[in-house]
Short mmCIF file of C-alpha atoms in Angstrom, two decimals:
data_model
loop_
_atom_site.label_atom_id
_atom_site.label_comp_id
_atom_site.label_asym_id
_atom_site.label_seq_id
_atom_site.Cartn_x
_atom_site.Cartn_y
_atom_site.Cartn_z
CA UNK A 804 24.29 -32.99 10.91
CA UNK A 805 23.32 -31.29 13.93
CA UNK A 806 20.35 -32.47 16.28
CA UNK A 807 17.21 -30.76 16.44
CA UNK A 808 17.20 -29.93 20.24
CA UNK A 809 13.44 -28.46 20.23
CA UNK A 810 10.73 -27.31 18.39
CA UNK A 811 7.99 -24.65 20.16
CA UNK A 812 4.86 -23.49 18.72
CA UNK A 813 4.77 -19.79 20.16
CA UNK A 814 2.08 -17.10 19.99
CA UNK A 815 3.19 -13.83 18.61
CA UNK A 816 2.94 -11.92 21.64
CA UNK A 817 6.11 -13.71 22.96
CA UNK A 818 8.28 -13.02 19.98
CA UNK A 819 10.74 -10.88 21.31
CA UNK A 820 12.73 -10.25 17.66
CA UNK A 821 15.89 -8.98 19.23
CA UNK A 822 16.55 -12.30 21.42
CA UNK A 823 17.71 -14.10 18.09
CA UNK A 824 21.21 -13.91 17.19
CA UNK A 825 20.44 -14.52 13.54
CA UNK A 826 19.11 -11.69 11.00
CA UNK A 827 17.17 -13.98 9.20
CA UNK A 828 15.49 -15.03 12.73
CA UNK A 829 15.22 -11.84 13.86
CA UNK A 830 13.31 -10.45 10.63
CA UNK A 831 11.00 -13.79 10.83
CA UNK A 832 9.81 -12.90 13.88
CA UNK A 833 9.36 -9.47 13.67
CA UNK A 834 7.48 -9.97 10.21
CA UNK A 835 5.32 -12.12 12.66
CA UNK A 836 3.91 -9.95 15.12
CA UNK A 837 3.92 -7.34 12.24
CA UNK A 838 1.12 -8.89 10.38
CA UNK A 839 -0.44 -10.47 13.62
CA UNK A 840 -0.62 -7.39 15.98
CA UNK A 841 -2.91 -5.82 13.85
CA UNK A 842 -4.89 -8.85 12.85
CA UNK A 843 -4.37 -10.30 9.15
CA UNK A 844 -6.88 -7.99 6.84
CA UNK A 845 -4.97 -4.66 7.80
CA UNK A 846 -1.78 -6.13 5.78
CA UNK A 847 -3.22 -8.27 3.73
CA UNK A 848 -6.86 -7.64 3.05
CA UNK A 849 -7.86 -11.42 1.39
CA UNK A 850 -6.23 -13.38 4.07
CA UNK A 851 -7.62 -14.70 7.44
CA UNK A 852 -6.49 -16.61 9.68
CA UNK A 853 -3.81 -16.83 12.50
CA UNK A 854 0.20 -15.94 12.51
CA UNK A 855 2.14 -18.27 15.07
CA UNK A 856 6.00 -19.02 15.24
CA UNK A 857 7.70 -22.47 14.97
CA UNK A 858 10.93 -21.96 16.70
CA UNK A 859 13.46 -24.09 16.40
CA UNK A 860 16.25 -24.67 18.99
CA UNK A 861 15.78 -20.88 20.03
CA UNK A 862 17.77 -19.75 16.81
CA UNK A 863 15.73 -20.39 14.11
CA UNK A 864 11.92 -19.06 12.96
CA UNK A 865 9.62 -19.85 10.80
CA UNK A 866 6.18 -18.29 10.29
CA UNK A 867 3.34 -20.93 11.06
CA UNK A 868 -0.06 -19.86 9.56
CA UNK A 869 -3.81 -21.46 10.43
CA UNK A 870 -6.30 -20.67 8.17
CA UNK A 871 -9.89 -19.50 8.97
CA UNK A 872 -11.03 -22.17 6.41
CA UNK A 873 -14.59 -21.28 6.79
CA UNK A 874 -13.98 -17.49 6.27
CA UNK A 875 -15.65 -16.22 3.18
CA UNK A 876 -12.64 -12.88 3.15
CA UNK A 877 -10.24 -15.66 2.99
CA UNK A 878 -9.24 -15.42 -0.85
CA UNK A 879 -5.68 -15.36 -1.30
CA UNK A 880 -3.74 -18.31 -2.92
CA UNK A 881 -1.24 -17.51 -0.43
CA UNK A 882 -3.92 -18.58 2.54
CA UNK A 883 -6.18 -20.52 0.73
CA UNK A 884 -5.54 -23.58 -1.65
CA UNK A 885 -8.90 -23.84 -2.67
CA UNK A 886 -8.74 -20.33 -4.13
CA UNK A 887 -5.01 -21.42 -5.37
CA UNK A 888 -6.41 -24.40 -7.09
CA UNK A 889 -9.92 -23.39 -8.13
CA UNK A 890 -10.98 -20.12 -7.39
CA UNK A 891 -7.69 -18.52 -9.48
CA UNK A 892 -8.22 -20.71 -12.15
CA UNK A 893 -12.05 -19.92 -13.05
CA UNK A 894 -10.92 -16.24 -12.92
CA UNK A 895 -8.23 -17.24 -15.24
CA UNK A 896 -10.95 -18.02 -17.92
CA UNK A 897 -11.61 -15.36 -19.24
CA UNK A 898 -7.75 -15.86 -20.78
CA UNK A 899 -9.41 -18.46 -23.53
CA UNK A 900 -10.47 -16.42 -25.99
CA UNK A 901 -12.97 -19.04 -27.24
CA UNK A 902 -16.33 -19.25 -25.54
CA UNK A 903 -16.84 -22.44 -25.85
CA UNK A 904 -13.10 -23.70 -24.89
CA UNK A 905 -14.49 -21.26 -21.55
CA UNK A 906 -17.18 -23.71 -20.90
CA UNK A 907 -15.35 -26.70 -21.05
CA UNK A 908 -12.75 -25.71 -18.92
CA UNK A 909 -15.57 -24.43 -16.27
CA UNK A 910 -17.03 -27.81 -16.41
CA UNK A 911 -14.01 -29.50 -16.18
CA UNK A 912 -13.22 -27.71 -12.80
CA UNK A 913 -15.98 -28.85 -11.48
CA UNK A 914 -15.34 -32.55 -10.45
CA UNK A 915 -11.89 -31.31 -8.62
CA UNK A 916 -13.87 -28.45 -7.11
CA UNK A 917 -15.66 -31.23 -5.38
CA UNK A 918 -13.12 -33.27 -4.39
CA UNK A 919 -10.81 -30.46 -2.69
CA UNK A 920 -14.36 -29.36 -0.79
CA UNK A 921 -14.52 -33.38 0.14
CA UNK A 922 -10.99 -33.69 1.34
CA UNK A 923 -11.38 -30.23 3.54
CA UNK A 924 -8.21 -28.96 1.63
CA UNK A 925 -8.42 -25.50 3.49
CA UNK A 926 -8.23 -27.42 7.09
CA UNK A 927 -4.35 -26.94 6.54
CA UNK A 928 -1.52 -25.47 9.06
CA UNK A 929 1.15 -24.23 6.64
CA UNK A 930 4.96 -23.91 7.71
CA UNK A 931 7.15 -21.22 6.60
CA UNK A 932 4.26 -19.57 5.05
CA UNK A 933 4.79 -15.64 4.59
CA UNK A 934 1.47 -15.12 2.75
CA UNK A 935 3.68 -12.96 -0.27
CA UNK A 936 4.13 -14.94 -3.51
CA UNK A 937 7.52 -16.22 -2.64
CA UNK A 938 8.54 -17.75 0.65
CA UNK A 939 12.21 -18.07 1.46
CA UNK A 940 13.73 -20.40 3.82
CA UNK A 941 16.90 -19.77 6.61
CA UNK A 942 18.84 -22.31 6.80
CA UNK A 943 17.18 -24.86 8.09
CA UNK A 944 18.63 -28.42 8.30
CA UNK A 945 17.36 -31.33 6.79
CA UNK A 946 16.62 -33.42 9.60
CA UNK A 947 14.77 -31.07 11.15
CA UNK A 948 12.40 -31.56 8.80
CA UNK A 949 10.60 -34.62 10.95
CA UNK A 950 10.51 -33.28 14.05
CA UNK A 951 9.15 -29.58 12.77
CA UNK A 952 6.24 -31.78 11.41
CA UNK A 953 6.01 -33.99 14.48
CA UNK A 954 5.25 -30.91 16.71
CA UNK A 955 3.15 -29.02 14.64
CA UNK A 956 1.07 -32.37 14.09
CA UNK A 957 0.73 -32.98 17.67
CA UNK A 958 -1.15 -29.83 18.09
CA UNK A 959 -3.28 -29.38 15.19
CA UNK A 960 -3.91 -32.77 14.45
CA UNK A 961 -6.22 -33.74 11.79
CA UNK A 962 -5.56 -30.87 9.66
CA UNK A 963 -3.08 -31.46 6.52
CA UNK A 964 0.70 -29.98 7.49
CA UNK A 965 1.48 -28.23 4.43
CA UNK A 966 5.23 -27.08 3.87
CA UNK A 967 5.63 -23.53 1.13
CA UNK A 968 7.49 -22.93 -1.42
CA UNK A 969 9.63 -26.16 -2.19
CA UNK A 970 11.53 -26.89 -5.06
CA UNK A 971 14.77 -28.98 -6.06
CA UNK A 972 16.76 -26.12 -6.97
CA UNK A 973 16.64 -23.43 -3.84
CA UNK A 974 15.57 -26.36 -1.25
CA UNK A 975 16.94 -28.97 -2.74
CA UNK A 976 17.82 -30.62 0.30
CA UNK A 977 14.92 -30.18 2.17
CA UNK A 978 12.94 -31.32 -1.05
CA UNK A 979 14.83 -34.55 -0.40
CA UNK A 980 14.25 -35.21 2.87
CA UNK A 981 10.84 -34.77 2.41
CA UNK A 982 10.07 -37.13 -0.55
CA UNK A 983 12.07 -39.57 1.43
CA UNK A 984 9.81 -39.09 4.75
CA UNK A 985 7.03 -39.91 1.87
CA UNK A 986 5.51 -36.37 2.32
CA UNK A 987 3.04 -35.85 -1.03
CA UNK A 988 4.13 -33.10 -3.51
CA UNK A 989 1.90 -30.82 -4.93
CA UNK A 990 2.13 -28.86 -7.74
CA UNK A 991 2.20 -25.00 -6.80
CA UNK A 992 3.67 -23.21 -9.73
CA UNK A 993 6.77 -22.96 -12.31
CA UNK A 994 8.92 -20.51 -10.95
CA UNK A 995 11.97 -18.67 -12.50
CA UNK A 996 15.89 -18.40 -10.73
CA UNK A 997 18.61 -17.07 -11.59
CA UNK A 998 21.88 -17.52 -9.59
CA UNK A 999 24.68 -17.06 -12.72
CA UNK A 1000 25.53 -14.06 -13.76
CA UNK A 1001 28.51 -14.43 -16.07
CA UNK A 1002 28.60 -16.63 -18.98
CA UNK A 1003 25.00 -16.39 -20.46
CA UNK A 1004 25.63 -16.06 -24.30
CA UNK A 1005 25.24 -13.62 -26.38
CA UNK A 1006 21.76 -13.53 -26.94
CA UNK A 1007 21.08 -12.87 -23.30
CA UNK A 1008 23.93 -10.21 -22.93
CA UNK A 1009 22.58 -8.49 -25.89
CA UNK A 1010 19.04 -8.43 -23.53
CA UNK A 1011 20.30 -7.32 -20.94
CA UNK A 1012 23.16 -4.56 -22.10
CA UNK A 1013 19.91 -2.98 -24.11
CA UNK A 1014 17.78 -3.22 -20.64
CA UNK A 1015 20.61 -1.09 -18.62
CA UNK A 1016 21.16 1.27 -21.77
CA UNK A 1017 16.91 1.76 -20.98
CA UNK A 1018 17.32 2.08 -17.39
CA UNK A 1019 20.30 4.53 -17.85
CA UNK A 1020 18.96 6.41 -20.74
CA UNK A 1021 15.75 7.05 -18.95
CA UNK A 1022 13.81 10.16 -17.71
CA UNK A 1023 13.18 7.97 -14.57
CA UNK A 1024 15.36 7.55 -11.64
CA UNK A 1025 15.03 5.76 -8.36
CA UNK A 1026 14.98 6.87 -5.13
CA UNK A 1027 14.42 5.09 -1.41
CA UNK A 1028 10.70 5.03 -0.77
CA UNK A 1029 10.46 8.12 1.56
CA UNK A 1030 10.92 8.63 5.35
CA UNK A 1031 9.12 6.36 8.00
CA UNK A 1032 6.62 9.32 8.32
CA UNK A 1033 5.51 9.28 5.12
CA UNK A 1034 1.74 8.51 4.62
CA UNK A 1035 1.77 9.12 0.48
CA UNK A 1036 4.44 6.50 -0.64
CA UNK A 1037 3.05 3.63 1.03
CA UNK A 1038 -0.30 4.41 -0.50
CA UNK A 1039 0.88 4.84 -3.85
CA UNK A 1040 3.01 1.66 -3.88
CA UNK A 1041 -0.43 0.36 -2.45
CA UNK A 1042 -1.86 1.52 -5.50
CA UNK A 1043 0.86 0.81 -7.98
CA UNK A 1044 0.92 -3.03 -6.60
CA UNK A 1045 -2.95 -3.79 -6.43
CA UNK A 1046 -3.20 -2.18 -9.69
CA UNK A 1047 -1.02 -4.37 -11.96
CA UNK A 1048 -1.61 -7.32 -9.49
CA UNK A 1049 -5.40 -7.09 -8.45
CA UNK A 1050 -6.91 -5.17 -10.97
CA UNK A 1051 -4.30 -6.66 -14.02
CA UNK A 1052 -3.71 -9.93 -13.21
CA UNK A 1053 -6.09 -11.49 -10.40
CA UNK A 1054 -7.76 -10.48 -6.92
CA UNK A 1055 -6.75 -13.75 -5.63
CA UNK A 1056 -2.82 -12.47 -5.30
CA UNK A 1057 -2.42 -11.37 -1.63
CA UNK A 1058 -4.51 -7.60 -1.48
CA UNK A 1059 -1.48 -6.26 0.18
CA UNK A 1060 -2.59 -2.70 1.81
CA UNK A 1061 -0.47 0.79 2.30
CA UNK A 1062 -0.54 -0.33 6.17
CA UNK A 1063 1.99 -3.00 4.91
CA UNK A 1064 4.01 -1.49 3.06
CA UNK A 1065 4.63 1.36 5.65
CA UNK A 1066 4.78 -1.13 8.35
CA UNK A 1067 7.43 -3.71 6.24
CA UNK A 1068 9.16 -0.56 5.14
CA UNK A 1069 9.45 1.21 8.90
CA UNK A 1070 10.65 -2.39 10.61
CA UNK A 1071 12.87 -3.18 7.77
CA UNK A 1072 11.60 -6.29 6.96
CA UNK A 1073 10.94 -5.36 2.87
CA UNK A 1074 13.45 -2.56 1.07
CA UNK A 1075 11.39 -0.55 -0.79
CA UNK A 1076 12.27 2.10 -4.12
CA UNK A 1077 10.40 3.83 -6.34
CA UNK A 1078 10.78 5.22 -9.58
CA UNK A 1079 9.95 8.37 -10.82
CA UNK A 1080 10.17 11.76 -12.75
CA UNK A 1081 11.89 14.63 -11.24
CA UNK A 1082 9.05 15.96 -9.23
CA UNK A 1083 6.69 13.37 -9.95
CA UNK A 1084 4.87 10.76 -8.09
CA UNK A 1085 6.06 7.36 -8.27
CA UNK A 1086 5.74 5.30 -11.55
CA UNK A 1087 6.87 2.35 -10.10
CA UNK A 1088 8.00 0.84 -7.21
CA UNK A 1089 9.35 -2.56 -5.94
CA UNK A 1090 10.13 -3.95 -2.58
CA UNK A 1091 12.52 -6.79 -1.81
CA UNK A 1092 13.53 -9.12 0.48
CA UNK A 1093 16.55 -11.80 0.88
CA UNK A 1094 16.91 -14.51 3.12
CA UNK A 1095 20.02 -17.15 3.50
CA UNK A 1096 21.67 -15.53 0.35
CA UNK A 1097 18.24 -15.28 -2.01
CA UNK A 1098 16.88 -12.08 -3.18
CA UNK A 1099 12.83 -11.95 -4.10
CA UNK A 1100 10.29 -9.33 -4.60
CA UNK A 1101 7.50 -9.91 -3.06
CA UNK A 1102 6.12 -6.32 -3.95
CA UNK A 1103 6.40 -4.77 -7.88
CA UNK A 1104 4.09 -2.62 -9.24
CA UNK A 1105 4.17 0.47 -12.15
CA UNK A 1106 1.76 2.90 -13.43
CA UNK A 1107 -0.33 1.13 -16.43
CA UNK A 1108 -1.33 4.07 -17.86
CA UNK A 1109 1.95 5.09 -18.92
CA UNK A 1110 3.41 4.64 -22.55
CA UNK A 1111 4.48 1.18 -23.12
CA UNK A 1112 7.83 2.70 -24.53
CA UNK A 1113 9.01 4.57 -21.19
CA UNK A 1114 9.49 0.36 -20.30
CA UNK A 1115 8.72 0.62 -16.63
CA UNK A 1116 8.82 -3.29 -15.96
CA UNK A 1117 11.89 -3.61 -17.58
CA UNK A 1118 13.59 -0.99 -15.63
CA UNK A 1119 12.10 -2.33 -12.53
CA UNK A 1120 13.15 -5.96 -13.86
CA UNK A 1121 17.14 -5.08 -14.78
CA UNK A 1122 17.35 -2.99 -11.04
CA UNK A 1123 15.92 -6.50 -9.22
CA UNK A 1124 18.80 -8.42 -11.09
CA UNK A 1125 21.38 -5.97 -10.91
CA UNK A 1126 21.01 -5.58 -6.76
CA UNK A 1127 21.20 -9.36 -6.71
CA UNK A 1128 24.09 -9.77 -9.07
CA UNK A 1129 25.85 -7.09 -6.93
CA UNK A 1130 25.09 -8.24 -3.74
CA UNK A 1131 26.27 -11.54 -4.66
CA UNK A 1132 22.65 -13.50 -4.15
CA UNK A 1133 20.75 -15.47 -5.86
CA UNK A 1134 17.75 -13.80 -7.59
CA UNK A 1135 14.44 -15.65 -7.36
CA UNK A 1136 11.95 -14.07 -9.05
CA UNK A 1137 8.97 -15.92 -8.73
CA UNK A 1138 6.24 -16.96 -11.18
CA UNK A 1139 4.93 -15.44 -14.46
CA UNK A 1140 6.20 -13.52 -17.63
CA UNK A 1141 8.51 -16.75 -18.40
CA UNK A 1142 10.10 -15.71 -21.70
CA UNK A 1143 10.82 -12.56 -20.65
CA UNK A 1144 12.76 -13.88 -17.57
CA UNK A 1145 14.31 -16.52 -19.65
CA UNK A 1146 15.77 -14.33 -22.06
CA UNK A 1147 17.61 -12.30 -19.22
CA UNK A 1148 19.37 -15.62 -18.11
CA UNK A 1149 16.82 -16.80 -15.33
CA UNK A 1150 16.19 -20.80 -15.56
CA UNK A 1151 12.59 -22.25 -14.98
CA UNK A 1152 11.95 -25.15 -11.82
CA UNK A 1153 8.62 -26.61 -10.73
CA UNK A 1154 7.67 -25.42 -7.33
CA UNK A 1155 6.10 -27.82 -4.91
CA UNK A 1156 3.38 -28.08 -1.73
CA UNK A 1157 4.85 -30.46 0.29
CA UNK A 1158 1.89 -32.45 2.30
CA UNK A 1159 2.49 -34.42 5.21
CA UNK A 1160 -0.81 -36.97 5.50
CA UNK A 1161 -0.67 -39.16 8.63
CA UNK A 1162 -2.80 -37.49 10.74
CA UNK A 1163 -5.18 -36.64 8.02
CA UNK A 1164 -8.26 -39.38 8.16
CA UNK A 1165 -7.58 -41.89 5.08
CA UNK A 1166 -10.13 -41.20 2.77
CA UNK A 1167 -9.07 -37.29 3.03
CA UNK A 1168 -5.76 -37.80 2.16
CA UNK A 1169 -6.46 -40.17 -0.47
CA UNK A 1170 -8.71 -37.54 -2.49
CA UNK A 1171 -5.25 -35.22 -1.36
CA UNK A 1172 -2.89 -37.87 -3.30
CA UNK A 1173 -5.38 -38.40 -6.22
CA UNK A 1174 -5.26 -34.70 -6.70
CA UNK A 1175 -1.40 -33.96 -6.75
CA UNK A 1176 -1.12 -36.88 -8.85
CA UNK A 1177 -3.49 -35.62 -11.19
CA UNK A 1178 -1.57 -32.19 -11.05
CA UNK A 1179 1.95 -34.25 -11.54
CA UNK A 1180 0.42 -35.90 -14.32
CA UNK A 1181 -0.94 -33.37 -16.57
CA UNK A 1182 -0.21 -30.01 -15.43
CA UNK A 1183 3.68 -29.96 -14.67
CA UNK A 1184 4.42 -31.42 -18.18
CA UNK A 1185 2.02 -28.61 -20.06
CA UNK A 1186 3.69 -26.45 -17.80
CA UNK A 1187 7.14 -27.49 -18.83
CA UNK A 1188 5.86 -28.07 -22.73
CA UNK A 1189 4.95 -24.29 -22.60
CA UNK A 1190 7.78 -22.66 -20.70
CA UNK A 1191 5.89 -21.26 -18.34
#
C-alpha cells in the first residue's frame, strides 16, 4: 500500500476546492468552508463548534470538527455525544407507553449520565465528521489510519480522537485497521445498506414492483429543486425536513436551516428534488449525496399532513434506490424504519465510534472503555434481537 506522505491540519480559509484533482476532495473541501464561512448555527442551527480540514498528501480531505463542549446550543448527536448518548435517549421516553417503564428507564440513565460528564466525553476532535446523519468516506487507505490520528493528536492533545461513521461492511478495511491499532469501538447506531440489486426473492420484488407501480401511478411527480435564485424551495425543504425530523422524530437530529439547503444545493455539494402536484408546492423533497461509489441522503422530508395513502415516503424511498441502482452505487440509507428497509432488500450492520485513547488521561478513558463495553454488551445484541 501506498505511504502516507503528510498529513496537515488546515483552517478553512485556505481551502482552495479547485486545487484537488479528486471530486470527492474537491466537494470535501468546499462543504468545509460552506458550513464554516458562515459560522456553524446558520447551516446547522444545534451545532457549535469549529470546521477544519485534515488533508492528506494534498489529494485527499476530510472534514475535522472541534466541538464547543461547553456550549449550551450545542445539541446535535452529530456534534455532541452526550446529546447522542443521553440527551436523545431521555427524549426518546416518551416512546414507552408505560409510565412507570418511563421512570425506570430515566433513572437508569442516570448513572451513565454521570460517567460521560466524568470522562469529559464532549472534549472530542472528530475526523471525517460531516455533522448530517451519515458520513461517507473517499478512499482513504488503511495505513493512513495511524498517522491521520498521530497528527490530529499532536495538536489537540488530551481530547478523545473520535473517527464517524465506521462499520465492517462500507469501511471494512479501515474498521480493521483500527481494532488492530486497539482504537475502542463504540456503539453509534444499526444502520441499513443495500448494494444488490438483482436476486432478492420474491417477496422483496413483489415490494418493490408495487412501490414503482405507486410512484408511477401517482398524482406526484418530481422535479429538480428550483434555480440557484430561488428563496421558496430551500425554505420549504427547510420545512419539510425539520418537520418530520425535528418536530416528528427528535430536535437532537442536526436543525438543518433553508441557508443550507440553498447553499449545498447552489455549490453542488447535495442534489436536491422535490415532489409535487402540478402547480403545487412541494410535498416532499430529498437531497443526496455519494462519495467513493455510495449514495446517502442526508436530507428527506414530506408533508405530514397529507393522506397516508398518497405514500409520500415510499415514493421518496423507491426514487433513493432506484438513482442508486441506476447509477451503479451502493445505497446507504442510514438508520431507522428497519423493516421497511429490509423488506426492499437493504441488509442491517452495526455502526461504530471509533476512539483513539492515548492521549486521553487514564481514568478518562477508562470510564470511555467501561461505557462502549457496556453499549457492546447490552445494546448491540437488543439491537440485533429487534432488527432495528
Amino acid at each position: 500500500m501506498p505511504e502516507v506522505v503528510s498529513v496537515r491540519i488546515e483552517e478553512h480559509g485556505a481551502l482552495d476546492p479547485s486545487r484537488f484533482a479528486h471530486p470527492d476532495a474537491r466537494t470535501a473541501a468546499a462543504y468545509i468552508r460552506l458550513l464554516a464561512d458562515d459560522g456553524l448555527a446558520a447551516s446547522i442551527s444545534n451545532a457549535r463548534g469549529t470546521m477544519l480540514a485534515i488533508v492528506i498528501d494534498d489529494a485527499i480531505v476530510l472534514p475535522l470538527f472541534v466541538p464547543d463542549a461547553r456550549a449550551a446550543e450545542n445539541t446535535a448527536y452529530t456534534s455532541s455525544m452526550y446529546a447522542h448518548y443521553i440527551s436523545y435517549a431521555r427524549a426518546e421516553l416518551r416512546e414507552l407507553r408505560s409510565p412507570i417503564l418511563q421512570r425506570l428507564a430515566a433513572v437508569a440513565l442516570l448513572p451513565l449520565a454521570a460517567m460521560l460528564r466524568a470522562a469529559r466525553i464532549d472534549d472530542a476532535v472528530y475526523i471525517n465528521n460531516w455533522l448530517l446523519s451519515t458520513n461517507l468516506y473517499p478512499a482513504l487507505e488503511p495505513d493512513a489510519v495511524e498517522a491521520v490520528t498521530t497528527a490530529v493528536n499532536a495538536r489537540f492533545r488530551g481530547r478523545h480522537i473520535v473517527w464517524n461513521s465506521i462499520n465492517e461492511h462500507t469501511t471494512g478495511a479501515l474498521h480493521a485497521r483500527m481494532r488492530d491499532l486497539g482504537y475502542t469501538p463504540l456503539f453509534s447506531r444499526s444502520i441499513w445498506v443495500q448494494d444488490e440489486y438483482e436476486g432478492l426473492g420474491s417477496r422483496v420484488e413483489h415490494v418493490l414492483r408495487r412501490e414503482r407501480r405507486l410512484a408511477a401511478t401517482s398524482e406526484y411527480r418530481f422535479r429538480d429543486s428550483g434555480s440557484d435564485d430561488d428563496v421558496d424551495e430551500p425554505v420549504r425543504a427547510a420545512d419539510l425536513y425539520r418537520r418530520l425530523y425535528v418536530e416528528k422524530y427528535s430536535p437532537h437530529n442536526p436543525q438543518l436551516t433553508a441557508r443550507f439547503m440553498a447553499r449545498t444545493r447552489a455549490a453542488g455539494i447535495v442534489e436536491y428534488e422535490v415532489l409535487a402536484r402540478d402547480g403545487e408546492d412541494a410535498a416532499g423533497v430529498i437531497g443526496h449525496i455519494a462519495v467513493n461509489g455510495i449514495l446517502t441522503t442526508p436530507v428527506l422530508g414530506y408533508d405530514l399532513d397529507r393522506p397516508r395513502d398518497d405514500g409520500l415516503y415510499r415514493i421518496l424511498s423507491i426514487r433513493l434506490q432506484d438513482k442508486a441502482r441506476d447509477l451503479g452505487l451502493v445505497f446507504h440509507s442510514s438508520a431507522g424504519a428497519g423493516e421497511f428497509k429490509k423488506s426492499r432488500g437493504a441488509r442491517n450492520h452495526i455502526e461504530y465510534r471509533m476512539i483513539a485513547l492515548d492521549g486521553v488521561p487514564r481514568w478518562r478513558a477508562a470510564l470511555v472503555r467501561g461505557f462502549a463495553a457496556l453499549a457492546e454488551r447490552v445494546v448491540v445484541p437488543m439491537m440485533m434481537r429487534r432488527g432495528l
